[in-house]
CSV table of N, CA, C and O in Angstrom, one decimal:
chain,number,residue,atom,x,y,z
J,1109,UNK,N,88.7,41.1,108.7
J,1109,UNK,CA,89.4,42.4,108.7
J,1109,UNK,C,88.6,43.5,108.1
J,1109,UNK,O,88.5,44.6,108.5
J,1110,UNK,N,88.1,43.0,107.0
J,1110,UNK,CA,87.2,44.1,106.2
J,1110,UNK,C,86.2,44.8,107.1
J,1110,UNK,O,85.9,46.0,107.3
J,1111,UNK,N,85.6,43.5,107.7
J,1111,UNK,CA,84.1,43.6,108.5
J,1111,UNK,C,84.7,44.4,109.7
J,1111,UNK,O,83.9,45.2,109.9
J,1112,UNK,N,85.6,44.5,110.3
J,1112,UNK,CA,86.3,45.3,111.3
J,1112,UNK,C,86.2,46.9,111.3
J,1112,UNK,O,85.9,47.7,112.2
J,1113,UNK,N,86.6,47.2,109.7
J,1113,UNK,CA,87.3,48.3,109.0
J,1113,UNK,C,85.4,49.0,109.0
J,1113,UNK,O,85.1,50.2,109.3
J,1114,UNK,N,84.8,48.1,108.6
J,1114,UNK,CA,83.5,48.6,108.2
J,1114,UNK,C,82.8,49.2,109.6
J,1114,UNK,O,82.3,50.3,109.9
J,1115,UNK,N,83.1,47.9,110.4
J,1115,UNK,CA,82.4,48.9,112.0
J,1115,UNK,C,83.1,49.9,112.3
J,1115,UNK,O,82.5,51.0,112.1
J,1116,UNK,N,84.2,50.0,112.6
J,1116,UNK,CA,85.3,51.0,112.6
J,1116,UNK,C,84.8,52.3,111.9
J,1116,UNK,O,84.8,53.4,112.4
J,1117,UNK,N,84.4,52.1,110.7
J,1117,UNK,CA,84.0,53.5,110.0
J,1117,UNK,C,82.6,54.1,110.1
J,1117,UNK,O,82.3,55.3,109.8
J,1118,UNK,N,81.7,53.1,110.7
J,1118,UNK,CA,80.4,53.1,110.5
J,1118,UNK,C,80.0,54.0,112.3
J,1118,UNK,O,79.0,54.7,112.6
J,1119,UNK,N,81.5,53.6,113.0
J,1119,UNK,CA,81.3,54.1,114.4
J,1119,UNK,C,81.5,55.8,114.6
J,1119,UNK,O,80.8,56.6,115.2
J,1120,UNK,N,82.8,56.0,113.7
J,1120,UNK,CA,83.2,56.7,113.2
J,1120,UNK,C,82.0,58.0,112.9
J,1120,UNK,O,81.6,58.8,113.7
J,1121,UNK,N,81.5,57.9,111.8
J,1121,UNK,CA,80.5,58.9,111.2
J,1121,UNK,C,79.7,58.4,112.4
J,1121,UNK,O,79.1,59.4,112.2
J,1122,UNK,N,79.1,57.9,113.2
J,1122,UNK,CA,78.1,57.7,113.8
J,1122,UNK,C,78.6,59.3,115.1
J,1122,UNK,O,78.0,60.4,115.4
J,1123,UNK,N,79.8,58.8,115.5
J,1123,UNK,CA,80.3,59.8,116.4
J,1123,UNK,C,80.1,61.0,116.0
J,1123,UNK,O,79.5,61.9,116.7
J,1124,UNK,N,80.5,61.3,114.8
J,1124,UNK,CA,80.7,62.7,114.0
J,1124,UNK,C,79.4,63.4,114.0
J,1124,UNK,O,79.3,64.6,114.3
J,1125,UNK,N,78.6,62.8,113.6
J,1125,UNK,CA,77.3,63.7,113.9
J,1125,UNK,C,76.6,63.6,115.5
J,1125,UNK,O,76.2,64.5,116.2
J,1126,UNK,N,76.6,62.5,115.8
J,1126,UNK,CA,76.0,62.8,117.3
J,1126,UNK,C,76.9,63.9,117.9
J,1126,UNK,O,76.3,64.4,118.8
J,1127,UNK,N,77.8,64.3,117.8
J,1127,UNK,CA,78.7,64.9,118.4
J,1127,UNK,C,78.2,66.4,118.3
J,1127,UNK,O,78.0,67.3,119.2
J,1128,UNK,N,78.3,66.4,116.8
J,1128,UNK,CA,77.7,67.6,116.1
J,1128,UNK,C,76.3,68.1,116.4
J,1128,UNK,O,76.2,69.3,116.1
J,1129,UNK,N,75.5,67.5,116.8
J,1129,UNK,CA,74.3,67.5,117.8
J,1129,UNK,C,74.4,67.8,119.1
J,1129,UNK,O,73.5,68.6,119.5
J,1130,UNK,N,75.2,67.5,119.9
J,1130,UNK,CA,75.3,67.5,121.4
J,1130,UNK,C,76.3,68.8,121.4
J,1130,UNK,O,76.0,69.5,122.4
J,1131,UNK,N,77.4,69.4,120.7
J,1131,UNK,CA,77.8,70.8,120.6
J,1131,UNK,C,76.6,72.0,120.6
J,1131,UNK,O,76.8,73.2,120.9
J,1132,UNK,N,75.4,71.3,120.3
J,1132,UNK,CA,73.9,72.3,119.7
J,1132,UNK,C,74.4,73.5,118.5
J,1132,UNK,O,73.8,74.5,118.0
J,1133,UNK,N,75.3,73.2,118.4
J,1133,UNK,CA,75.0,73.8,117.0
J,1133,UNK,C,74.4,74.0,115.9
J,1133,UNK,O,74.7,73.2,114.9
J,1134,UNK,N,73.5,75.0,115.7
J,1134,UNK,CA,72.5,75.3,114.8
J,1134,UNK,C,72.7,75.5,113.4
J,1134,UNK,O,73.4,76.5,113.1
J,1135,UNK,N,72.2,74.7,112.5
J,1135,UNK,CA,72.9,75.5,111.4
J,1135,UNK,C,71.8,76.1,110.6
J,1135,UNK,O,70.8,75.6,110.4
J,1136,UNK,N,72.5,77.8,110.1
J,1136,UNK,CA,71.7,78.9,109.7
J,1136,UNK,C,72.7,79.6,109.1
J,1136,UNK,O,72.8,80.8,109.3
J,1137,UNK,N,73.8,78.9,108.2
J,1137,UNK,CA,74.2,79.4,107.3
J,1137,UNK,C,73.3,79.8,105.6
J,1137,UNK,O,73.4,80.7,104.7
J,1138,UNK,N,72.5,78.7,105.9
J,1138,UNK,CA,71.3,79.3,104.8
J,1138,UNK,C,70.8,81.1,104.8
J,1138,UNK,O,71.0,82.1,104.1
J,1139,UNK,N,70.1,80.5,106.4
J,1139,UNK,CA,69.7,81.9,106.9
J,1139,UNK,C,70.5,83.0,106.8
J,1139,UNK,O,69.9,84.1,106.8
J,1140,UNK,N,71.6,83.0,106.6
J,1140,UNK,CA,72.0,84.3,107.3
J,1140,UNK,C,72.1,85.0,105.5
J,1140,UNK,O,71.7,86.1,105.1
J,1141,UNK,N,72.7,84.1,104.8
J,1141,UNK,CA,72.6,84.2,103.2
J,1141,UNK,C,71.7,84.8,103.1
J,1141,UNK,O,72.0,86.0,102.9
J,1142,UNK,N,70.5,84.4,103.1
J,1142,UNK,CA,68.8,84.9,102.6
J,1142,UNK,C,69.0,86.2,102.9
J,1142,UNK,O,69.3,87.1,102.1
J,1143,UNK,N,68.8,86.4,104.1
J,1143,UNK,CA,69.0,88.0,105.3
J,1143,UNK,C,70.0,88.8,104.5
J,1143,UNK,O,69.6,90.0,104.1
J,1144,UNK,N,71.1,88.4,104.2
J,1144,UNK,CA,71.7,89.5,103.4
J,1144,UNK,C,71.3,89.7,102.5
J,1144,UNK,O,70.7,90.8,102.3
J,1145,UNK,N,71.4,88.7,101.2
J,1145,UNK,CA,70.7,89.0,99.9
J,1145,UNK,C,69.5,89.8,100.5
J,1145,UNK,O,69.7,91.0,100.4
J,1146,UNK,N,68.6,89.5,101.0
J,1146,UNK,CA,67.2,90.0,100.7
J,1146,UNK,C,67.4,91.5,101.4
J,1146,UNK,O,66.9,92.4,100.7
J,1147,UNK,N,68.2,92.0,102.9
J,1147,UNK,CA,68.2,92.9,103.3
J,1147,UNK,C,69.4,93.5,103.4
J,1147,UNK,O,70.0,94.0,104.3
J,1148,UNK,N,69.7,93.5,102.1
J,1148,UNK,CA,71.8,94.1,102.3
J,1148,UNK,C,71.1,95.7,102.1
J,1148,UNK,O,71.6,96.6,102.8
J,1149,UNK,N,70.1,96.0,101.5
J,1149,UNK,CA,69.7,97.3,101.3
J,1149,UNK,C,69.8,98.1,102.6
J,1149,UNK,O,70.3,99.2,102.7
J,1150,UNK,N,69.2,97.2,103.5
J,1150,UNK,CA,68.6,98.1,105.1
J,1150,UNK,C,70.2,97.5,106.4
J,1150,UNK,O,70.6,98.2,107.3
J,1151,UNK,N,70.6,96.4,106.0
J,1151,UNK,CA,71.9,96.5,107.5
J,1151,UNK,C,73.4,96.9,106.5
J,1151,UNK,O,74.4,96.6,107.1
J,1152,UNK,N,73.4,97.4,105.3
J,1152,UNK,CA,74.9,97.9,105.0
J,1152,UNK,C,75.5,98.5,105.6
J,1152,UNK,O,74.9,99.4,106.3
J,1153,UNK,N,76.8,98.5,105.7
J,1153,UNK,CA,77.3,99.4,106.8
J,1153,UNK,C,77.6,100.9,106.7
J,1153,UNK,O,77.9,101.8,107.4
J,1154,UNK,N,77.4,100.8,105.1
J,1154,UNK,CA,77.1,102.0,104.4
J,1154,UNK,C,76.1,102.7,104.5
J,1154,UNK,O,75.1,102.1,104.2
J,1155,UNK,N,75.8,103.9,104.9
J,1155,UNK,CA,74.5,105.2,105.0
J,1155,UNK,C,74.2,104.5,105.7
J,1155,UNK,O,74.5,103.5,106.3
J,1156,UNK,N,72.6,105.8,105.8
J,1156,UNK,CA,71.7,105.5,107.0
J,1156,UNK,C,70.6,104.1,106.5
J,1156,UNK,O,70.2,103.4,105.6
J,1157,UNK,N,70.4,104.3,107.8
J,1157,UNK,CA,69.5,102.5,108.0
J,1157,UNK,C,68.2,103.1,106.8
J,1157,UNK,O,67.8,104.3,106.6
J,1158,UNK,N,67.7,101.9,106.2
J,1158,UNK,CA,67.0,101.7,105.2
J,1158,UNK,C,65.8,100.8,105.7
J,1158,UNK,O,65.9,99.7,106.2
J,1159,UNK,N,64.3,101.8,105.5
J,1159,UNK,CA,63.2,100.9,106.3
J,1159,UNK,C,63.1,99.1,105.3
J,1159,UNK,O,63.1,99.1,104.1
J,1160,UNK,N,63.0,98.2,106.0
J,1160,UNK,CA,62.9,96.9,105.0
J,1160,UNK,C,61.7,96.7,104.1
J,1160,UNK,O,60.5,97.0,104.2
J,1161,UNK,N,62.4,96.2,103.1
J,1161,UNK,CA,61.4,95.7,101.9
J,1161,UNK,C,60.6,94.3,102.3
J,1161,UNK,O,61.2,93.4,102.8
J,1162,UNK,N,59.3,94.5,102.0
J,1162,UNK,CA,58.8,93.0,102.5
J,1162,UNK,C,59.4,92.1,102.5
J,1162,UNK,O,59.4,91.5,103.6
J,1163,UNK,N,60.1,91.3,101.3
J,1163,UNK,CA,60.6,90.1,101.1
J,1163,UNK,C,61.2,90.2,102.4
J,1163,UNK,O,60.7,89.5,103.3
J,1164,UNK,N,62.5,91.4,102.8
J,1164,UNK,CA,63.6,91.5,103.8
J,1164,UNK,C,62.8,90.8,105.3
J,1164,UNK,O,63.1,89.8,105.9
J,1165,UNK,N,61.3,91.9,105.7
J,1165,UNK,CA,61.1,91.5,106.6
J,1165,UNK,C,60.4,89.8,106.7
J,1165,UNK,O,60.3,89.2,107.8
J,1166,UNK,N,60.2,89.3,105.6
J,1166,UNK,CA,59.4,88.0,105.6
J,1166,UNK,C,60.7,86.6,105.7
J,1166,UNK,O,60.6,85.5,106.1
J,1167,UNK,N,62.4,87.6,105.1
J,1167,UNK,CA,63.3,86.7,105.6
J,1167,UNK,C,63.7,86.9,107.0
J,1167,UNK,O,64.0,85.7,107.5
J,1168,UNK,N,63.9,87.8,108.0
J,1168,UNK,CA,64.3,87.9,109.0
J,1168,UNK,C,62.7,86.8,109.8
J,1168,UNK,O,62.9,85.7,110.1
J,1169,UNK,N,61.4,87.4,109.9
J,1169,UNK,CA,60.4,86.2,110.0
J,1169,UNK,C,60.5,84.8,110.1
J,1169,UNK,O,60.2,84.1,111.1
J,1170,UNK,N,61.0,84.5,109.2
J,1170,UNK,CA,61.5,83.0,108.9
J,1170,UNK,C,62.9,82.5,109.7
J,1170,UNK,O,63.2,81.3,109.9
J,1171,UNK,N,63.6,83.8,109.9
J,1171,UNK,CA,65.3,83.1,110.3
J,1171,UNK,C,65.1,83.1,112.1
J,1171,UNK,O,64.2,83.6,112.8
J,1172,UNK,N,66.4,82.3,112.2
J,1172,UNK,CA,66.6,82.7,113.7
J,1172,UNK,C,67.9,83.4,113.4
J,1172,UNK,O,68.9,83.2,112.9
J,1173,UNK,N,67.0,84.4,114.3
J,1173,UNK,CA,68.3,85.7,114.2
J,1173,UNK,C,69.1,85.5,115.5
J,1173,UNK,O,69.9,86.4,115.5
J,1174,UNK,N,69.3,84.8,116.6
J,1174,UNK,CA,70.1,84.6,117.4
J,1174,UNK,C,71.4,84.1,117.0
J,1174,UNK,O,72.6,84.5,117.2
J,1175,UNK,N,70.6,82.5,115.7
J,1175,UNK,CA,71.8,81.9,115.3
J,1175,UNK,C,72.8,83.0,114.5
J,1175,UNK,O,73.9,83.3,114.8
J,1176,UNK,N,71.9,83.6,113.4
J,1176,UNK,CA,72.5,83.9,112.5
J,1176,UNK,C,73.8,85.2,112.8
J,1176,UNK,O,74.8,85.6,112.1
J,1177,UNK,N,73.4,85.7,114.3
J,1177,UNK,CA,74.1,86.8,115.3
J,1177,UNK,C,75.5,85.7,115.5
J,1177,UNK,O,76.7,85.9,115.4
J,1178,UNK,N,75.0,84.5,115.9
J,1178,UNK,CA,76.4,84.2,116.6
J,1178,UNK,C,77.0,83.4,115.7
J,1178,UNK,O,77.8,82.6,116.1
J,1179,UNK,N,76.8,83.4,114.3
J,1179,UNK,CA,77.7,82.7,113.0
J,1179,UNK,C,78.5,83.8,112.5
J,1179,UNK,O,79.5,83.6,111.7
J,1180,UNK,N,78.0,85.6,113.1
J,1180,UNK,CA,78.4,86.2,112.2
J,1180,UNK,C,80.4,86.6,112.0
J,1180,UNK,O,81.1,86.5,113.0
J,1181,UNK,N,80.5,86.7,111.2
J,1181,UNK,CA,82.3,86.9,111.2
J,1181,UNK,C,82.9,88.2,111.1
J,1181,UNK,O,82.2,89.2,110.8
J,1182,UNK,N,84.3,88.2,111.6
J,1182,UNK,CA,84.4,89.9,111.3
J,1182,UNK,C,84.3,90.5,109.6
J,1182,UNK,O,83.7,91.5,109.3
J,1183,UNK,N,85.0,89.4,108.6
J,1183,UNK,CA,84.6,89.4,107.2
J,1183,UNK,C,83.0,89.9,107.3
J,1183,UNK,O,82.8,91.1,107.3
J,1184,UNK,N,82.0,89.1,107.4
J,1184,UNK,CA,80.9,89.8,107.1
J,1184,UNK,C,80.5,91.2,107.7
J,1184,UNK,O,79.7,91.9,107.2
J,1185,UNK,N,81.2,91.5,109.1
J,1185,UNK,CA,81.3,92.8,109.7
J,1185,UNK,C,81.6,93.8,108.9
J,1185,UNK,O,81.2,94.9,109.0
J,1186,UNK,N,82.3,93.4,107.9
J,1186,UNK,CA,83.1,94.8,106.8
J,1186,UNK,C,81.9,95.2,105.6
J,1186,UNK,O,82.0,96.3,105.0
J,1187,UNK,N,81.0,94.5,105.4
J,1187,UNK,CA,80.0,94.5,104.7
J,1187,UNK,C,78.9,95.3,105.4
J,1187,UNK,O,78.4,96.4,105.0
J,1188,UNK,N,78.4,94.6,106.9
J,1188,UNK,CA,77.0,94.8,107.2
J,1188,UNK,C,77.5,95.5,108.3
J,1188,UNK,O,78.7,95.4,108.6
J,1189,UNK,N,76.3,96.2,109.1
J,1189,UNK,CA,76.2,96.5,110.2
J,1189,UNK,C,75.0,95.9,111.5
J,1189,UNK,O,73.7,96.0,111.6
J,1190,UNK,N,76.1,95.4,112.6
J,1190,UNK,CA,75.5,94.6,113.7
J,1190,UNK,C,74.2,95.7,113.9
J,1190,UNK,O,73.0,95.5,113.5
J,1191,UNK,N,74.6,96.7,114.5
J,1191,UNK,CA,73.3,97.6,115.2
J,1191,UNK,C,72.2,97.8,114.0
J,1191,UNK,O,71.1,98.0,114.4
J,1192,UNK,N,72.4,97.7,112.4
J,1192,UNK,CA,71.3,97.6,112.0
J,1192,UNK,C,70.6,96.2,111.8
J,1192,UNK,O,69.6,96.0,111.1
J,1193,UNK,N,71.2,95.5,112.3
J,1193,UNK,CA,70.7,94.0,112.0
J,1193,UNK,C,69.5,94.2,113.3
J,1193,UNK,O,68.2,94.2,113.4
J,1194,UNK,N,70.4,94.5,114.2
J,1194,UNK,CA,69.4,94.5,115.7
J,1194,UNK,C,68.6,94.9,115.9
J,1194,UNK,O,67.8,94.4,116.7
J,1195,UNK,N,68.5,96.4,114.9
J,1195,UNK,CA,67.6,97.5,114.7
J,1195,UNK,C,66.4,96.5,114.1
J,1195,UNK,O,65.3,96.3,114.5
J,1196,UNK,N,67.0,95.9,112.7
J,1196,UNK,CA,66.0,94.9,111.9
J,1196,UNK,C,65.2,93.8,113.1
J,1196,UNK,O,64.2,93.9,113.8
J,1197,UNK,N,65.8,93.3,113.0
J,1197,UNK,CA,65.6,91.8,114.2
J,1197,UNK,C,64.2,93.0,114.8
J,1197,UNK,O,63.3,93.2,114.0
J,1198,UNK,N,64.1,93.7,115.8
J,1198,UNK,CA,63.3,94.4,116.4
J,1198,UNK,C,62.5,94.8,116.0
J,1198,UNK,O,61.5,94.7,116.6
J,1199,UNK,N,62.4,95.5,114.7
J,1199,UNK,CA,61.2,95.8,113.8
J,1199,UNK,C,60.5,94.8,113.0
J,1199,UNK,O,59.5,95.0,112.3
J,1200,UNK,N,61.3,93.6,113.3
J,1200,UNK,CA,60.5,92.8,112.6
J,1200,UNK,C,59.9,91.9,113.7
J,1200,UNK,O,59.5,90.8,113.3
J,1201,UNK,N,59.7,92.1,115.0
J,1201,UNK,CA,59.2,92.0,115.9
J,1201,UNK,C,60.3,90.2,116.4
J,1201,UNK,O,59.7,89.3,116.8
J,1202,UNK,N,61.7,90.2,116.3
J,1202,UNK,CA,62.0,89.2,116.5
J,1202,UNK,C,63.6,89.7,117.0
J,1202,UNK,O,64.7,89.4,116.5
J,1203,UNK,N,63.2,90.5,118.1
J,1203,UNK,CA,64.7,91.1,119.1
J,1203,UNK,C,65.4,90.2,119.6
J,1203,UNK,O,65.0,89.1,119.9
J,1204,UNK,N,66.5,90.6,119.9
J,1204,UNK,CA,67.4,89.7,120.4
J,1204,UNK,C,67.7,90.3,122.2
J,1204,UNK,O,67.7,91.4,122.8
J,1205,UNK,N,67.9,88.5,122.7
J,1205,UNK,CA,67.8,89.1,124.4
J,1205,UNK,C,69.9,89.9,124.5
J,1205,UNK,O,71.0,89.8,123.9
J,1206,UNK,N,69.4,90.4,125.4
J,1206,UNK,CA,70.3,91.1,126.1
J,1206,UNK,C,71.2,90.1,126.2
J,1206,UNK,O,70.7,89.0,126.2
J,1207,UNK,N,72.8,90.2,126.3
J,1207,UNK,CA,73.6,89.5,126.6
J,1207,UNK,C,73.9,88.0,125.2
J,1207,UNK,O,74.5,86.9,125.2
J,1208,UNK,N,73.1,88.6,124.3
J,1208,UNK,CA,72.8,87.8,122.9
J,1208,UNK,C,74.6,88.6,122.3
J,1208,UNK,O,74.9,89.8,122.1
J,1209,UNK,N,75.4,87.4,122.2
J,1209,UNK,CA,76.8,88.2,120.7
J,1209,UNK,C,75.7,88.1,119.5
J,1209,UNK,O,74.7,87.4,119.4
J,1210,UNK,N,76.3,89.1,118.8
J,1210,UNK,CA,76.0,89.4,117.6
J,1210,UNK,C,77.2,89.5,116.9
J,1210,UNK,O,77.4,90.7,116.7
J,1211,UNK,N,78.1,88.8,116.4
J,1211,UNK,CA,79.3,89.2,115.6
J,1211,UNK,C,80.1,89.5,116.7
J,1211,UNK,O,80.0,88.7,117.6
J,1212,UNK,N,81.0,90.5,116.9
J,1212,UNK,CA,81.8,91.0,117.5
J,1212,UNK,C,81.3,91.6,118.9
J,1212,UNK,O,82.0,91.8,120.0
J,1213,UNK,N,79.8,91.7,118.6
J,1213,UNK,CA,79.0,92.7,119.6
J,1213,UNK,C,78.1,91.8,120.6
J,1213,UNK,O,77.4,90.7,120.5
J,1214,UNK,N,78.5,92.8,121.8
J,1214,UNK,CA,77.2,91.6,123.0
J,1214,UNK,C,75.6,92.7,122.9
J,1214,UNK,O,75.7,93.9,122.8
J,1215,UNK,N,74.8,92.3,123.0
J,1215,UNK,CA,73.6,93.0,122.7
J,1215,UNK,C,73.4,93.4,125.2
J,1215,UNK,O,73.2,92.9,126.3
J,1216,UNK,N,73.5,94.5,124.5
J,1216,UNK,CA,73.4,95.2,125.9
J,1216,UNK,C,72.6,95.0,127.1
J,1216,UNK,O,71.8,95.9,126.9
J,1217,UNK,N,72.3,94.5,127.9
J,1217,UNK,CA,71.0,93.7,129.1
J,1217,UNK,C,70.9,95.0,129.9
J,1217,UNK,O,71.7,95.5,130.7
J,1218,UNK,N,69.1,95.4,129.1
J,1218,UNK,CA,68.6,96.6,129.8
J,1218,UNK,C,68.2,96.0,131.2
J,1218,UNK,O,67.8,94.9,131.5
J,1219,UNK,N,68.4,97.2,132.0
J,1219,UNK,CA,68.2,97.1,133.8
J,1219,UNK,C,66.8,96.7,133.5
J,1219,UNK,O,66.2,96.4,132.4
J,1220,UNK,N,66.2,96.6,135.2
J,1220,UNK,CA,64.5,96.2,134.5
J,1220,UNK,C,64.4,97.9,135.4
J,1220,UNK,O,65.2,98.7,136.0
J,1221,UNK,N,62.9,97.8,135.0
J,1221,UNK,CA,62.3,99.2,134.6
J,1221,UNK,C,61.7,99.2,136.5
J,1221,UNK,O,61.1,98.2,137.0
J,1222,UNK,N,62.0,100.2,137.1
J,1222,UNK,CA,61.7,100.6,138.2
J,1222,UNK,C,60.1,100.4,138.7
J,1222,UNK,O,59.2,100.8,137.9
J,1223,UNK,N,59.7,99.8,139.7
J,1223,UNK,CA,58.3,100.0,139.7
J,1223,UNK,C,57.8,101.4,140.8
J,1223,UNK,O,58.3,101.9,141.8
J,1224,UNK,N,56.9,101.5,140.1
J,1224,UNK,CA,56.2,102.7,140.8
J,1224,UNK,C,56.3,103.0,142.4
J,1224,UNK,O,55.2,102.7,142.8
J,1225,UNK,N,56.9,103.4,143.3
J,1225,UNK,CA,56.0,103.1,144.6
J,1225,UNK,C,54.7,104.0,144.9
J,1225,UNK,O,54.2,105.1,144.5
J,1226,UNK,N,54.4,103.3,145.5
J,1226,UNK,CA,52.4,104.2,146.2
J,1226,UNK,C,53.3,105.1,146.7
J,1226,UNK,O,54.5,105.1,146.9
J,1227,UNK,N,52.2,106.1,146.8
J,1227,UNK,CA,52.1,107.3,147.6
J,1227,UNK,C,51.0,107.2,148.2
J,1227,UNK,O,50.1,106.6,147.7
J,1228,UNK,N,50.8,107.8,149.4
J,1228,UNK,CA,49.5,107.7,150.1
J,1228,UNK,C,49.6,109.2,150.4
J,1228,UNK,O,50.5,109.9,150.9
J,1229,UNK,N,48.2,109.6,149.7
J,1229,UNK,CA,47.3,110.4,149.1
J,1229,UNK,C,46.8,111.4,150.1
J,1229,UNK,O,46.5,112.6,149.8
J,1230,UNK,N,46.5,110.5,151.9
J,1230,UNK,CA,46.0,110.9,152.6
J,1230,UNK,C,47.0,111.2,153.9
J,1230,UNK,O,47.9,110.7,154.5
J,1231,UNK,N,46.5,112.2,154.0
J,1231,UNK,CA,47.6,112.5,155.0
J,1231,UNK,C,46.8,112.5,156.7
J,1231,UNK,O,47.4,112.6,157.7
């Protein structure tokens, strides 16, 4: 009976994390911590945007800002600001694609960019 109880539980937690794997859920609750502490100066939702301080840009560097976009809560909405996160994410050369949530916000999917047509020159 014991030995039963033991597979039973051992199947148990075995599920729980594979599970938690196959959802792909990332976890970047670290990250998103760091990012604020280090850059609450530059995404507050207070005043104008603030250029980042190195540490800020060396933590956005290091994070994935996709996760840290799609962990974010309306609670932390009342603090920071999405458009300066995005604004960040981009200056720190690590943008987010189009059609990316950020919090509450879908990150906008620019059209693509027209190509030239020829002209002929010669008439």
């Amino acid at each position: 009976m014991m030995l039963m109880k033991a597979v039973l539980l051992f199947a148990f937690v075995f599920a729980v994390f594979t599970a938690h794997q196959g959802w792909g859920e990332e976890e970047c609750y670290d990250e998103k911590i760091l990012v604020k502490e280090k850059c609450m100066e530059t995404i507050t939702i207070r005043g104008d945007y603030v250029r980042p301080s190195a540490p800020c840009v060396q933590a956005v560097k290091d994070s994935n800002m996709i996760c840290i976009c799609r962990i974010l809560t309306t609670d932390d909405q009342l603090e920071i600001s999405v458009i300066k996160i995005l604004r960040l994410a981009r200056e720190c050369h690590k943008p987010l694609p189009g059609g990316t949530k950020c919090g509450t916000f879908t990150v906008p999917v620019r059209p693509p960019t027209p190509t030239p047509r020829r002209t002929n020159s010669q008439s």
